[in-house]
mmCIF file of N, CA, C and O and ligand atoms in Angstrom:
data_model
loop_
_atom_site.group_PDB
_atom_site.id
_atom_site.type_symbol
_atom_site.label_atom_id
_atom_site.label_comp_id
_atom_site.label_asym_id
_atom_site.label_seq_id
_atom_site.Cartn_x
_atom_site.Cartn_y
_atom_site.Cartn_z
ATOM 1 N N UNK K 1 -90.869 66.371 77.124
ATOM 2 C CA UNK K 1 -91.090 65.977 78.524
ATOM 3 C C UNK K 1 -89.964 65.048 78.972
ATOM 4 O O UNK K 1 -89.729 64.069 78.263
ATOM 5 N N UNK K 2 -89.178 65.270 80.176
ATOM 6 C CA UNK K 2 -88.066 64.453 80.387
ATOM 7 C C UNK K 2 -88.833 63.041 80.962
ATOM 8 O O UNK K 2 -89.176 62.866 82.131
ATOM 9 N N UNK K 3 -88.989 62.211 79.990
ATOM 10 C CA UNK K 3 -89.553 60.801 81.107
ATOM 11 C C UNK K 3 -88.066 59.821 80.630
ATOM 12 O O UNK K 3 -87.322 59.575 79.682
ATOM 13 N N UNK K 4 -88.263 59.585 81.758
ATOM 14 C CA UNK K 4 -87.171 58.329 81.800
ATOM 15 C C UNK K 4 -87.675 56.612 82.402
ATOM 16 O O UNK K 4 -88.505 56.239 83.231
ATOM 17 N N UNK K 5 -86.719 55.900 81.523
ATOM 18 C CA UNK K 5 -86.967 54.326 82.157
ATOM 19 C C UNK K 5 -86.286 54.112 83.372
ATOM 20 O O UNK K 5 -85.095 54.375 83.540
ATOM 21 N N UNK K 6 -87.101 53.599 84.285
ATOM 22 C CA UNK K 6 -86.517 52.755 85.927
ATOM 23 C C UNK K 6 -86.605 51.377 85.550
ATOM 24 O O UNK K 6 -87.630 50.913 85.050
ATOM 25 N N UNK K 7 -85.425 50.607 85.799
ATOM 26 C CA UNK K 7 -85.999 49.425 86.318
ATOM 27 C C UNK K 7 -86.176 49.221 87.777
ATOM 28 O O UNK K 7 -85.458 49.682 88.665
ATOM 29 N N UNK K 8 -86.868 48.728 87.865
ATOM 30 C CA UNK K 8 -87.015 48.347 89.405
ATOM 31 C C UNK K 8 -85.712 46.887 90.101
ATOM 32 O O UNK K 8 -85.378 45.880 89.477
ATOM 33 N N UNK K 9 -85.345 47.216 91.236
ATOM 34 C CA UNK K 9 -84.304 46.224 91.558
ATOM 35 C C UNK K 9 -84.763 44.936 92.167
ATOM 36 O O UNK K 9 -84.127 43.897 92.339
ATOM 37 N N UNK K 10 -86.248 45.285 92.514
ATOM 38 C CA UNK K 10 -86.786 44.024 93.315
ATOM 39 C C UNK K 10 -87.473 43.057 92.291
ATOM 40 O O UNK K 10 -87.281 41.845 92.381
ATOM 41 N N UNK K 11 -88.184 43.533 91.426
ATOM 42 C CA UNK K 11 -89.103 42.861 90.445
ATOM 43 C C UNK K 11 -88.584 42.885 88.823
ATOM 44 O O UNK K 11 -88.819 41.938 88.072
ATOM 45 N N UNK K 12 -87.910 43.997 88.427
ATOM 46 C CA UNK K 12 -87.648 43.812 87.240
ATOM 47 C C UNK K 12 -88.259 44.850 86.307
ATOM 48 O O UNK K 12 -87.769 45.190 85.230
ATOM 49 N N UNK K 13 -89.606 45.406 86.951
ATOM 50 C CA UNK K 13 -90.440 45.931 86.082
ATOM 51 C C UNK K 13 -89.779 47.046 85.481
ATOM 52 O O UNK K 13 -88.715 47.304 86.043
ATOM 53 N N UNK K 14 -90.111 47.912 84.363
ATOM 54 C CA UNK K 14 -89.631 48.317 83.716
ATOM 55 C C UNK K 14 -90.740 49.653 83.079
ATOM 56 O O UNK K 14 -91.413 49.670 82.048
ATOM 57 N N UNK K 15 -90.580 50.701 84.177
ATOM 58 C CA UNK K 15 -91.933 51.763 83.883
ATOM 59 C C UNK K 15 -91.148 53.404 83.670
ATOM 60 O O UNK K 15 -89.996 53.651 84.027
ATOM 61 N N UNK K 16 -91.806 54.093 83.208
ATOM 62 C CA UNK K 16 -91.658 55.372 82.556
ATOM 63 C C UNK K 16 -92.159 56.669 83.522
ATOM 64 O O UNK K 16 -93.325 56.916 83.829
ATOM 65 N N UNK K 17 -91.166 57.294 83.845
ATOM 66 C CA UNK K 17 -91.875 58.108 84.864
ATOM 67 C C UNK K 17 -91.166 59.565 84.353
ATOM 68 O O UNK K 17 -90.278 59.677 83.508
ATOM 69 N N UNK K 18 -91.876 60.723 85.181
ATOM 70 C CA UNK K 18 -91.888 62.133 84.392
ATOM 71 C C UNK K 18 -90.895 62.379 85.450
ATOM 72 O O UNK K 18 -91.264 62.311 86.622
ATOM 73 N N UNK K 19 -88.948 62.821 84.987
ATOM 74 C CA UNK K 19 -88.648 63.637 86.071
ATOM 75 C C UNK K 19 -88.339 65.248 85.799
ATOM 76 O O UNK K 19 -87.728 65.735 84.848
ATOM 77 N N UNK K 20 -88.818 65.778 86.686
ATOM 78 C CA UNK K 20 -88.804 67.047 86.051
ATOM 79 C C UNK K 20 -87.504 67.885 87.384
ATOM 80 O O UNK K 20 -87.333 69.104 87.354
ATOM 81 N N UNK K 21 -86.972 67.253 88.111
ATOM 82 C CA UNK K 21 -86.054 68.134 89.006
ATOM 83 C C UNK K 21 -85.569 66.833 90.137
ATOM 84 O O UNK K 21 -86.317 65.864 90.266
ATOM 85 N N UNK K 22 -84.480 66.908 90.791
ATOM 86 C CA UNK K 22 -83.544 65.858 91.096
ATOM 87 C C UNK K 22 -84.294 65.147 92.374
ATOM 88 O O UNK K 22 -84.069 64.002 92.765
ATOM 89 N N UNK K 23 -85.200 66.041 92.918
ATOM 90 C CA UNK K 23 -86.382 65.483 94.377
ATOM 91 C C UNK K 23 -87.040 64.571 93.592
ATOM 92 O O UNK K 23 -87.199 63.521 94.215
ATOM 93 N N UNK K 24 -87.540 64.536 92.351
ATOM 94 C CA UNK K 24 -88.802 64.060 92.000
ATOM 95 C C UNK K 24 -87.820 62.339 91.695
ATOM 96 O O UNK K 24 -88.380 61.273 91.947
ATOM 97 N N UNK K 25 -86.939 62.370 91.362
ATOM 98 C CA UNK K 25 -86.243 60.824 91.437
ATOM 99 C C UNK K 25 -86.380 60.272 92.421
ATOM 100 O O UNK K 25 -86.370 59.041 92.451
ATOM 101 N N UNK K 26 -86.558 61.068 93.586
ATOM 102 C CA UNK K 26 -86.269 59.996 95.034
ATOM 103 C C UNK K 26 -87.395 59.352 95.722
ATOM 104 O O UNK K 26 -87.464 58.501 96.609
ATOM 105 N N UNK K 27 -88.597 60.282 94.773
ATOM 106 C CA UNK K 27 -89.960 60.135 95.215
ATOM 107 C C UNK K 27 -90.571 58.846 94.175
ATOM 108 O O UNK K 27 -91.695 58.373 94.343
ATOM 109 N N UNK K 28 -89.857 58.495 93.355
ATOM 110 C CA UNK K 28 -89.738 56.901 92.214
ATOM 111 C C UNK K 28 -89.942 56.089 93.096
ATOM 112 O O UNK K 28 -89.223 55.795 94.051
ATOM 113 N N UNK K 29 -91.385 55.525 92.664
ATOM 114 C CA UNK K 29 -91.807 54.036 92.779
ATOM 115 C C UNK K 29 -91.978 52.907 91.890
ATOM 116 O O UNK K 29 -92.432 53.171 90.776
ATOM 117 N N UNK K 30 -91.653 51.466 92.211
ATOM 118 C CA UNK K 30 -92.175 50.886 91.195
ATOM 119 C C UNK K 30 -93.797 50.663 90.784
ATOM 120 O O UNK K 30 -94.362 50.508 91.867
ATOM 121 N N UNK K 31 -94.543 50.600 89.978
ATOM 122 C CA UNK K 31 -95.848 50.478 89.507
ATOM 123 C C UNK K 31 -96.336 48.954 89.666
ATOM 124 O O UNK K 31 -97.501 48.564 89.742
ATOM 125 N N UNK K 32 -95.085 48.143 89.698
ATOM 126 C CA UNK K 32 -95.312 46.914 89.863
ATOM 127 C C UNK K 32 -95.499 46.088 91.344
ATOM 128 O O UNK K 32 -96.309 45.240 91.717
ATOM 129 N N UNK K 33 -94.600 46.610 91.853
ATOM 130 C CA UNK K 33 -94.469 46.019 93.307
ATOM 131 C C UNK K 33 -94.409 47.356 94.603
ATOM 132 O O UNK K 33 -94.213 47.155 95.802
ATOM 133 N N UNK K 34 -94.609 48.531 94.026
ATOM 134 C CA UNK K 34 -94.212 48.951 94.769
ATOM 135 C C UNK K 34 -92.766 49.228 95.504
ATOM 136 O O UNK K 34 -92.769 49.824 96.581
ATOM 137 N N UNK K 35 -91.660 48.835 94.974
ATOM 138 C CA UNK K 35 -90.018 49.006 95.702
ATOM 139 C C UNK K 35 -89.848 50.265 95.078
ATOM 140 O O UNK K 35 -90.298 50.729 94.031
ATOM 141 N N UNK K 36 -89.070 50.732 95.989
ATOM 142 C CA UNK K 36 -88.118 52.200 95.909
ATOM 143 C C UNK K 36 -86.823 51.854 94.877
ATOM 144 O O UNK K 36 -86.480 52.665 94.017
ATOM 145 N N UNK K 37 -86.355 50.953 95.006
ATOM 146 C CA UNK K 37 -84.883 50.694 94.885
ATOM 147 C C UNK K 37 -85.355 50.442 93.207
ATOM 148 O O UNK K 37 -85.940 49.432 92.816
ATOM 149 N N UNK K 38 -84.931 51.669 92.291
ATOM 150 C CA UNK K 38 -85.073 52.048 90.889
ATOM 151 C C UNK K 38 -83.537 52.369 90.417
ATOM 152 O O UNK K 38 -82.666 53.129 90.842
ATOM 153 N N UNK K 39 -83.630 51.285 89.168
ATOM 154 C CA UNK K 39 -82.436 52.294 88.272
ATOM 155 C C UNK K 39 -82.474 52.828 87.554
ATOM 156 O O UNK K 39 -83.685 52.795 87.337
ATOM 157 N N UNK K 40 -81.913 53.683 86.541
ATOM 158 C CA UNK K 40 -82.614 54.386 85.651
ATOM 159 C C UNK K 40 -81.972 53.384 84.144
ATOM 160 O O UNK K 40 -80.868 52.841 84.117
ATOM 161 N N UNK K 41 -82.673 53.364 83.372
ATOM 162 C CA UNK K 41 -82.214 52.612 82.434
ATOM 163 C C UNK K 41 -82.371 53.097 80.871
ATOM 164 O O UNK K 41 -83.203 53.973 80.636
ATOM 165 N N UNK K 42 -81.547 52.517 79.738
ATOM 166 C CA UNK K 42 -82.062 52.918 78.660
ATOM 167 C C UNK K 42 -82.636 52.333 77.865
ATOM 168 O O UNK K 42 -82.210 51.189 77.709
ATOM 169 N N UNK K 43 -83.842 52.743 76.970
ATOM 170 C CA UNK K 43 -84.763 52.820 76.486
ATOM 171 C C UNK K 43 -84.399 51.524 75.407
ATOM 172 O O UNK K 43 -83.723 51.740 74.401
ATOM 173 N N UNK K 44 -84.992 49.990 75.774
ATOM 174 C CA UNK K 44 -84.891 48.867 75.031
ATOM 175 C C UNK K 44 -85.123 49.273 73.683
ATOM 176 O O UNK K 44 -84.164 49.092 72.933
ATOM 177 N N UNK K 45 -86.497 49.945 73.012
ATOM 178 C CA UNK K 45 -86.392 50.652 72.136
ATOM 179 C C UNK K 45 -85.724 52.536 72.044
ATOM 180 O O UNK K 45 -85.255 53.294 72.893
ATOM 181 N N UNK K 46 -86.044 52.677 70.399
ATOM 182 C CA UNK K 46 -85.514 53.911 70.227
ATOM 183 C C UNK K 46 -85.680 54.464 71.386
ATOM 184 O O UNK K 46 -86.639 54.322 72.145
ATOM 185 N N UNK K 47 -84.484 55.273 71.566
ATOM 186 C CA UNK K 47 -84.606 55.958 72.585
ATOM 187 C C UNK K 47 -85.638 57.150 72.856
ATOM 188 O O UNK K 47 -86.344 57.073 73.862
ATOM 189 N N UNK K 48 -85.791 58.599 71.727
ATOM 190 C CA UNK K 48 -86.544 59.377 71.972
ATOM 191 C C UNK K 48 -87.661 59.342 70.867
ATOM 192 O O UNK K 48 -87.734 60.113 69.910
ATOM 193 N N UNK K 49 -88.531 58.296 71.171
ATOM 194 C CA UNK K 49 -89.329 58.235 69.947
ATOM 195 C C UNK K 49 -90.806 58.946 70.951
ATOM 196 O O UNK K 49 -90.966 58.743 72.154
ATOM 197 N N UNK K 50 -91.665 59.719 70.126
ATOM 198 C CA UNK K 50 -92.443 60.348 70.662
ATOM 199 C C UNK K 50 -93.838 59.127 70.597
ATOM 200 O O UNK K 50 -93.874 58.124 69.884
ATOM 201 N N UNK K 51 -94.755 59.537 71.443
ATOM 202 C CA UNK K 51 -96.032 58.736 71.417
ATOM 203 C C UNK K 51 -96.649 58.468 69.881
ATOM 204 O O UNK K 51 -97.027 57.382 69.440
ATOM 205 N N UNK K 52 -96.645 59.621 69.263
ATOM 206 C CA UNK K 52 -97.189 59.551 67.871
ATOM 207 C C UNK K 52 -96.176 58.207 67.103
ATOM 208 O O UNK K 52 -96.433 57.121 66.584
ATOM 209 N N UNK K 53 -95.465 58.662 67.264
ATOM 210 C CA UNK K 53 -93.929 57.556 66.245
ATOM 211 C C UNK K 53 -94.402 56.211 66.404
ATOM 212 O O UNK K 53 -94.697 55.372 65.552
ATOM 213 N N UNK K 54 -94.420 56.162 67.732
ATOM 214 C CA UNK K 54 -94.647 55.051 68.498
ATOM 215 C C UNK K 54 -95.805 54.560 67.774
ATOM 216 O O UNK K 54 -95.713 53.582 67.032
ATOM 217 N N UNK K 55 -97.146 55.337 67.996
ATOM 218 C CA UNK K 55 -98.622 54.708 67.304
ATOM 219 C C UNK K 55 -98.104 54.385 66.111
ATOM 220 O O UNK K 55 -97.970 53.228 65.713
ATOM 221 N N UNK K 56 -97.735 55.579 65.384
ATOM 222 C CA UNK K 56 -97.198 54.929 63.959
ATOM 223 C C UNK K 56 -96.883 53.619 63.415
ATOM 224 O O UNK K 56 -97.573 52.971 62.628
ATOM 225 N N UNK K 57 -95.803 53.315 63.905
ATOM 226 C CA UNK K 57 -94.835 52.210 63.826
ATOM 227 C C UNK K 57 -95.605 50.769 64.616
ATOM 228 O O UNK K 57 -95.208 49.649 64.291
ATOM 229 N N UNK K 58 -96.343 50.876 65.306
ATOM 230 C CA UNK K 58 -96.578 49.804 65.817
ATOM 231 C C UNK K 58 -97.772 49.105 65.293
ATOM 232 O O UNK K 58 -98.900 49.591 65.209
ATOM 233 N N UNK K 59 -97.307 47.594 64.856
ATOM 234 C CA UNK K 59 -98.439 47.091 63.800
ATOM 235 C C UNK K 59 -98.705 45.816 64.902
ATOM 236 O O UNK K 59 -97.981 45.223 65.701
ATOM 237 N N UNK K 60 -100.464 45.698 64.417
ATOM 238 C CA UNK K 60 -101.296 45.006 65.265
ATOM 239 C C UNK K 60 -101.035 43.711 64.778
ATOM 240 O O UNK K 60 -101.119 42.777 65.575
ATOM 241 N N UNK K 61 -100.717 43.489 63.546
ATOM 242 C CA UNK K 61 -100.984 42.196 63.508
ATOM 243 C C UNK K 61 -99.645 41.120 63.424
ATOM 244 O O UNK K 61 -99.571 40.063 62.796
ATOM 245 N N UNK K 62 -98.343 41.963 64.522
ATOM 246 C CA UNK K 62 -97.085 41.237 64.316
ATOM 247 C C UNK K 62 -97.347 40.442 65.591
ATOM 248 O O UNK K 62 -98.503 40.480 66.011
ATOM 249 N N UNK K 63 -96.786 39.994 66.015
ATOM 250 C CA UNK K 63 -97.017 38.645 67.058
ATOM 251 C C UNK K 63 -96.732 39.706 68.609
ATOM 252 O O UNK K 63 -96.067 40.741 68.568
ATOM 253 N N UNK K 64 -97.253 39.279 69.617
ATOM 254 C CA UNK K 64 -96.669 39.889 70.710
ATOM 255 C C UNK K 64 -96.856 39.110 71.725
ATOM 256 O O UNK K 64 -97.858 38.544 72.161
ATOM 257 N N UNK K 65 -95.524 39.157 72.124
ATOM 258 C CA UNK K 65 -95.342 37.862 73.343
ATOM 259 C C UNK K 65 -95.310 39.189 74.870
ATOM 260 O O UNK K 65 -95.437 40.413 74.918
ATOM 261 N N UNK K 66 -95.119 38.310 75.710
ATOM 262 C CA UNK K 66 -95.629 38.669 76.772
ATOM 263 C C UNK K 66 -94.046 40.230 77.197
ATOM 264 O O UNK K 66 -94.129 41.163 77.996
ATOM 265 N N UNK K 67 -93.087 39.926 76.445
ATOM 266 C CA UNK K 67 -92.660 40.807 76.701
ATOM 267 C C UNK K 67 -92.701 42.823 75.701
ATOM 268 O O UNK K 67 -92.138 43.914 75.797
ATOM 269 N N UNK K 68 -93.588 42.253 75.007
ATOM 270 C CA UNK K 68 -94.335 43.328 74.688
ATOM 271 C C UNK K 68 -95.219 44.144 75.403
ATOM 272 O O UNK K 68 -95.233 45.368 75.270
ATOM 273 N N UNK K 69 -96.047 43.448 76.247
ATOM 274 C CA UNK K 69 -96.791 43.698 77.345
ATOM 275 C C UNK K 69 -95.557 44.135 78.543
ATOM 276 O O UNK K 69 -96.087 44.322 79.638
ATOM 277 N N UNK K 70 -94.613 44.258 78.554
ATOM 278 C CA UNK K 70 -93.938 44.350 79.860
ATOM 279 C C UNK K 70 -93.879 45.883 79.495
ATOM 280 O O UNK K 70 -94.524 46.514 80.332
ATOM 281 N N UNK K 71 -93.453 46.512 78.750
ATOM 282 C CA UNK K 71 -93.500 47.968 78.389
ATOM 283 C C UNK K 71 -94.666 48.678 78.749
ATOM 284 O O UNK K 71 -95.420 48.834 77.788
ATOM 285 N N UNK K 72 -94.973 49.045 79.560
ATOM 286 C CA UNK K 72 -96.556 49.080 79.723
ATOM 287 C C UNK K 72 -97.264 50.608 78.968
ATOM 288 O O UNK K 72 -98.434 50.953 78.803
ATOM 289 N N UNK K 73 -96.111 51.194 78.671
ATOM 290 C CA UNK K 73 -96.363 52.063 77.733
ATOM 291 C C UNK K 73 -97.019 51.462 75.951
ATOM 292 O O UNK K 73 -97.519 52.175 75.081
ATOM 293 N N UNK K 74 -96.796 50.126 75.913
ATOM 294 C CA UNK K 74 -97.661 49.498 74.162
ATOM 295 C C UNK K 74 -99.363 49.417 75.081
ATOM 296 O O UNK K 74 -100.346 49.729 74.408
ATOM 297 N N UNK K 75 -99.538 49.086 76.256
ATOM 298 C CA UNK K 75 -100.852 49.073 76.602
ATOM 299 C C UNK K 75 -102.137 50.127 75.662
ATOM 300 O O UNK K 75 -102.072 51.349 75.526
ATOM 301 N N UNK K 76 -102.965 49.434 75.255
ATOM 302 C CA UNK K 76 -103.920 50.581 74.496
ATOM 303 C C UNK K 76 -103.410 51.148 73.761
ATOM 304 O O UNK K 76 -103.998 52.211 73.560
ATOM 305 N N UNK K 77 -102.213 50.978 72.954
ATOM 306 C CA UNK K 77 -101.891 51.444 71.619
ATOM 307 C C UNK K 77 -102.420 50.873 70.564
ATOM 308 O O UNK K 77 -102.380 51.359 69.434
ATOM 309 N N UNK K 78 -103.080 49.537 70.944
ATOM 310 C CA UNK K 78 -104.082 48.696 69.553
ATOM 311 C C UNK K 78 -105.417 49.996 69.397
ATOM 312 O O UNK K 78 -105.692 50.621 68.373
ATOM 313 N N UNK K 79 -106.027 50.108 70.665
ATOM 314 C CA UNK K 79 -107.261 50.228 70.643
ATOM 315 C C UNK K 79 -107.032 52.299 69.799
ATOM 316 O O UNK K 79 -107.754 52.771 68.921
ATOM 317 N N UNK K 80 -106.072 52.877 70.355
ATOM 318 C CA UNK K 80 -105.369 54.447 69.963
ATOM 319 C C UNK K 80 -104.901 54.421 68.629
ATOM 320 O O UNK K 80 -104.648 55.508 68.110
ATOM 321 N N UNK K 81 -104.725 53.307 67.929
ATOM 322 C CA UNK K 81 -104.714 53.183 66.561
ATOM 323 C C UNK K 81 -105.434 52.830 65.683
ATOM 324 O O UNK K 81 -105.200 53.003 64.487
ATOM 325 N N UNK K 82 -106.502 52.237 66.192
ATOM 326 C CA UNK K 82 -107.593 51.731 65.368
ATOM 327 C C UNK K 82 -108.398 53.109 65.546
ATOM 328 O O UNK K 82 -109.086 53.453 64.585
ATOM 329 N N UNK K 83 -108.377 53.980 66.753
ATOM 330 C CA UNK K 83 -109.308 54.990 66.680
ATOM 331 C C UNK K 83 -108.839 56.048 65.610
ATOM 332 O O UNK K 83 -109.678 56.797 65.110
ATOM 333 N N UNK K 84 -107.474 56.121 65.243
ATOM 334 C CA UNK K 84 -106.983 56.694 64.341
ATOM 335 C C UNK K 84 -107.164 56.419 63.292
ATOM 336 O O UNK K 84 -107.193 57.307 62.440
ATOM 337 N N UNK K 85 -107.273 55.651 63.096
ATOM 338 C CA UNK K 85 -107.415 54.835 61.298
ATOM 339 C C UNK K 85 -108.962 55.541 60.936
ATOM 340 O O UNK K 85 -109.401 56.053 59.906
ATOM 341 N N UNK K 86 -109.580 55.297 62.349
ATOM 342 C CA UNK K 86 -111.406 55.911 62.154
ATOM 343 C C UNK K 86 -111.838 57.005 62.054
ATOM 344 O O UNK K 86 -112.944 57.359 61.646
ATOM 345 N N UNK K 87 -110.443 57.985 62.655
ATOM 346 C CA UNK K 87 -111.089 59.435 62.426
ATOM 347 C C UNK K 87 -111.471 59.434 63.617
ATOM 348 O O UNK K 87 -111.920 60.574 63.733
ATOM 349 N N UNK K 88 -111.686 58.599 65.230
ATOM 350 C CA UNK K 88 -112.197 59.066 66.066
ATOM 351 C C UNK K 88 -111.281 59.733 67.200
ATOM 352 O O UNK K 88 -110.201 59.208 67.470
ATOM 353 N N UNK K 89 -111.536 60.420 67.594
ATOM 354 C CA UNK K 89 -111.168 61.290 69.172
ATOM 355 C C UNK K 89 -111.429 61.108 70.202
ATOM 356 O O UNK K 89 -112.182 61.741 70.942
ATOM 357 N N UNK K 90 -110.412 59.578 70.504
ATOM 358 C CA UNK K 90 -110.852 59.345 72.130
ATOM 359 C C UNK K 90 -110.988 59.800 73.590
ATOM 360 O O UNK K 90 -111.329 59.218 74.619
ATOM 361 N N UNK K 91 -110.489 61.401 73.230
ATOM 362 C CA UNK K 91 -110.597 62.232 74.488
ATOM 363 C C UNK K 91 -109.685 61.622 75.500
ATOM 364 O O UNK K 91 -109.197 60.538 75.820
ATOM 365 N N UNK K 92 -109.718 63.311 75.952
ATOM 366 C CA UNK K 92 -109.209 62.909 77.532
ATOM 367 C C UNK K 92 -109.312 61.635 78.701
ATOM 368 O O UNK K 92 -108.348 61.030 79.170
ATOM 369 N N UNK K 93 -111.229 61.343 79.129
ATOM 370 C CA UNK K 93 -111.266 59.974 79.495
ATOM 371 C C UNK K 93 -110.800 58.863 78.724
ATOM 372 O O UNK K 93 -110.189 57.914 79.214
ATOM 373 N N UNK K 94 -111.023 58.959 77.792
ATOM 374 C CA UNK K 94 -110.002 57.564 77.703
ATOM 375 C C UNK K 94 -108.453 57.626 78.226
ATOM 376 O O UNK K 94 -107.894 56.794 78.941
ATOM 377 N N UNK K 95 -107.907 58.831 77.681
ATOM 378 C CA UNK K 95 -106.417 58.759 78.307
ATOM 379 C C UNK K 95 -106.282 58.497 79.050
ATOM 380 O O UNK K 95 -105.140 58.135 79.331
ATOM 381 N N UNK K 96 -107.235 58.449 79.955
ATOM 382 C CA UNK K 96 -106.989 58.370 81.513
ATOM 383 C C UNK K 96 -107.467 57.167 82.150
ATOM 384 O O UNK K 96 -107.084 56.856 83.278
ATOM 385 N N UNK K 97 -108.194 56.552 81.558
ATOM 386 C CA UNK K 97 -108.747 54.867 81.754
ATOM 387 C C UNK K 97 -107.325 54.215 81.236
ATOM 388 O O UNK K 97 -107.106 53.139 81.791
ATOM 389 N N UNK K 98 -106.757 54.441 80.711
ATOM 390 C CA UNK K 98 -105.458 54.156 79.722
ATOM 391 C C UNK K 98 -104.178 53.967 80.378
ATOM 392 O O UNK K 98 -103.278 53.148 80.191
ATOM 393 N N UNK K 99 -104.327 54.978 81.235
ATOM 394 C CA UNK K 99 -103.284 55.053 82.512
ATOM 395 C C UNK K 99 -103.997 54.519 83.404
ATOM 396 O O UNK K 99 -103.099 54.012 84.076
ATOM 397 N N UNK K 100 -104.567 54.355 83.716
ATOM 398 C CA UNK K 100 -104.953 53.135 84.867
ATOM 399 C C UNK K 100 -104.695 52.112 84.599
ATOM 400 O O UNK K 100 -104.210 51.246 85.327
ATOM 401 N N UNK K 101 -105.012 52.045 83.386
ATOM 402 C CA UNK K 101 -104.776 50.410 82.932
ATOM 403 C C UNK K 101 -103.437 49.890 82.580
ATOM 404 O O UNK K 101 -103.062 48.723 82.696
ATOM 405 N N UNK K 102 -102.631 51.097 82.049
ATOM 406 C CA UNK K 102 -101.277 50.226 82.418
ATOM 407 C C UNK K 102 -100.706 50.263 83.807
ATOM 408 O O UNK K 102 -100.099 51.136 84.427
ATOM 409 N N UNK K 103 -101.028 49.237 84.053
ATOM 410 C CA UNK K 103 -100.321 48.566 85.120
ATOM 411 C C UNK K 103 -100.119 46.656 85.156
ATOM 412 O O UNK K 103 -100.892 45.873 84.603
ATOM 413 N N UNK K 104 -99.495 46.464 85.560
ATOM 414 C CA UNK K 104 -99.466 45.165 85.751
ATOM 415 C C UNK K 104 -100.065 44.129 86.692
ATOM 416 O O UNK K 104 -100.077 42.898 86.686
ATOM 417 N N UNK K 105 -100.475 44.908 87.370
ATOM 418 C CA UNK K 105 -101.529 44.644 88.489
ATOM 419 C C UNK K 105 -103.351 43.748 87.287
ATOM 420 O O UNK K 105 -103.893 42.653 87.142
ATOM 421 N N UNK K 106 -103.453 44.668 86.970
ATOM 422 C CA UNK K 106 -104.334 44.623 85.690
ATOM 423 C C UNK K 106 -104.277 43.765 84.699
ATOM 424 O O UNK K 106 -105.332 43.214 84.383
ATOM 425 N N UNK K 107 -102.975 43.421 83.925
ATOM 426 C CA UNK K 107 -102.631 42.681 83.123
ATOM 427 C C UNK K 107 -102.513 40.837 83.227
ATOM 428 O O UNK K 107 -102.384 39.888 82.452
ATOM 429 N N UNK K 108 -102.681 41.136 85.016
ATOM 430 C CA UNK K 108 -102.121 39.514 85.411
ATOM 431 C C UNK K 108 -103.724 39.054 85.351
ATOM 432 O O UNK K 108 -104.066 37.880 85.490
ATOM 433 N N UNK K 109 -104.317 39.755 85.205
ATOM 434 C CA UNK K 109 -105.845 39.270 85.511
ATOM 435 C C UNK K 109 -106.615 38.725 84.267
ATOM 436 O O UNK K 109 -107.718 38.185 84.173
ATOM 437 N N UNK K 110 -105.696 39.038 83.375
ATOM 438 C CA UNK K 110 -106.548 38.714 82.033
ATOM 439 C C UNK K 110 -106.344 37.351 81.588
ATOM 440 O O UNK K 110 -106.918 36.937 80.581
HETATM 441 ZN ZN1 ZN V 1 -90.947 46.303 91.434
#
């Protein structure tokens, strides 16, 4: 799937979006504030590491400061790995409570 990193020029934020053809760039918003004005950027981590890699590799009990949380793609990767360790199948709804929830909108509230 071609997703690529934007940063955003007004806020900073730093979100993952699907482009699949050169219209769908112009239609880029930020998730954070809402601004148009996106750059495209590269990937602070590995660059093409897949979701699985990602669960893999990512351990719960290393420290995570707030710029861990800025990736909003680590969101619910604790809770997607512990369901793994269990053998459970969080389905579709969860995926999708999952994506709601990363946002930063969400995160400031906690
Ligand atoms: Zn923004």
């Amino acid at each position: 799937m071609p997703i690529y990193e934007y940063e955003c020029k007004e806020c900073g934020f730093i979100s993952g979006h699907l482009v699949m053809k050169p219209s769908d760039r112009r239609k880029l918003t930020c998730r954070s504030c809402e601004g148009k004005k996106l750059r495209k950027v590269m990937s602070r981590f590995a660059a093409h590491k897949t979701e699985a890699q990602r669960l893999d590799e990512y351990e719960p009990r290393n420290a995570r400061g707030d710029s861990f949380y800025k990736d909003d793609r680590n969101i619910g990767l604790w809770a997607q790995k512990r369901a793994k360790e269990m053998g459970m199948d969080l389905g579709d709804s969860f995926k999708e409570t999952l994506e709601k929830g990363r946002s930063r909108k969400i995160l400031d509230n906690l």
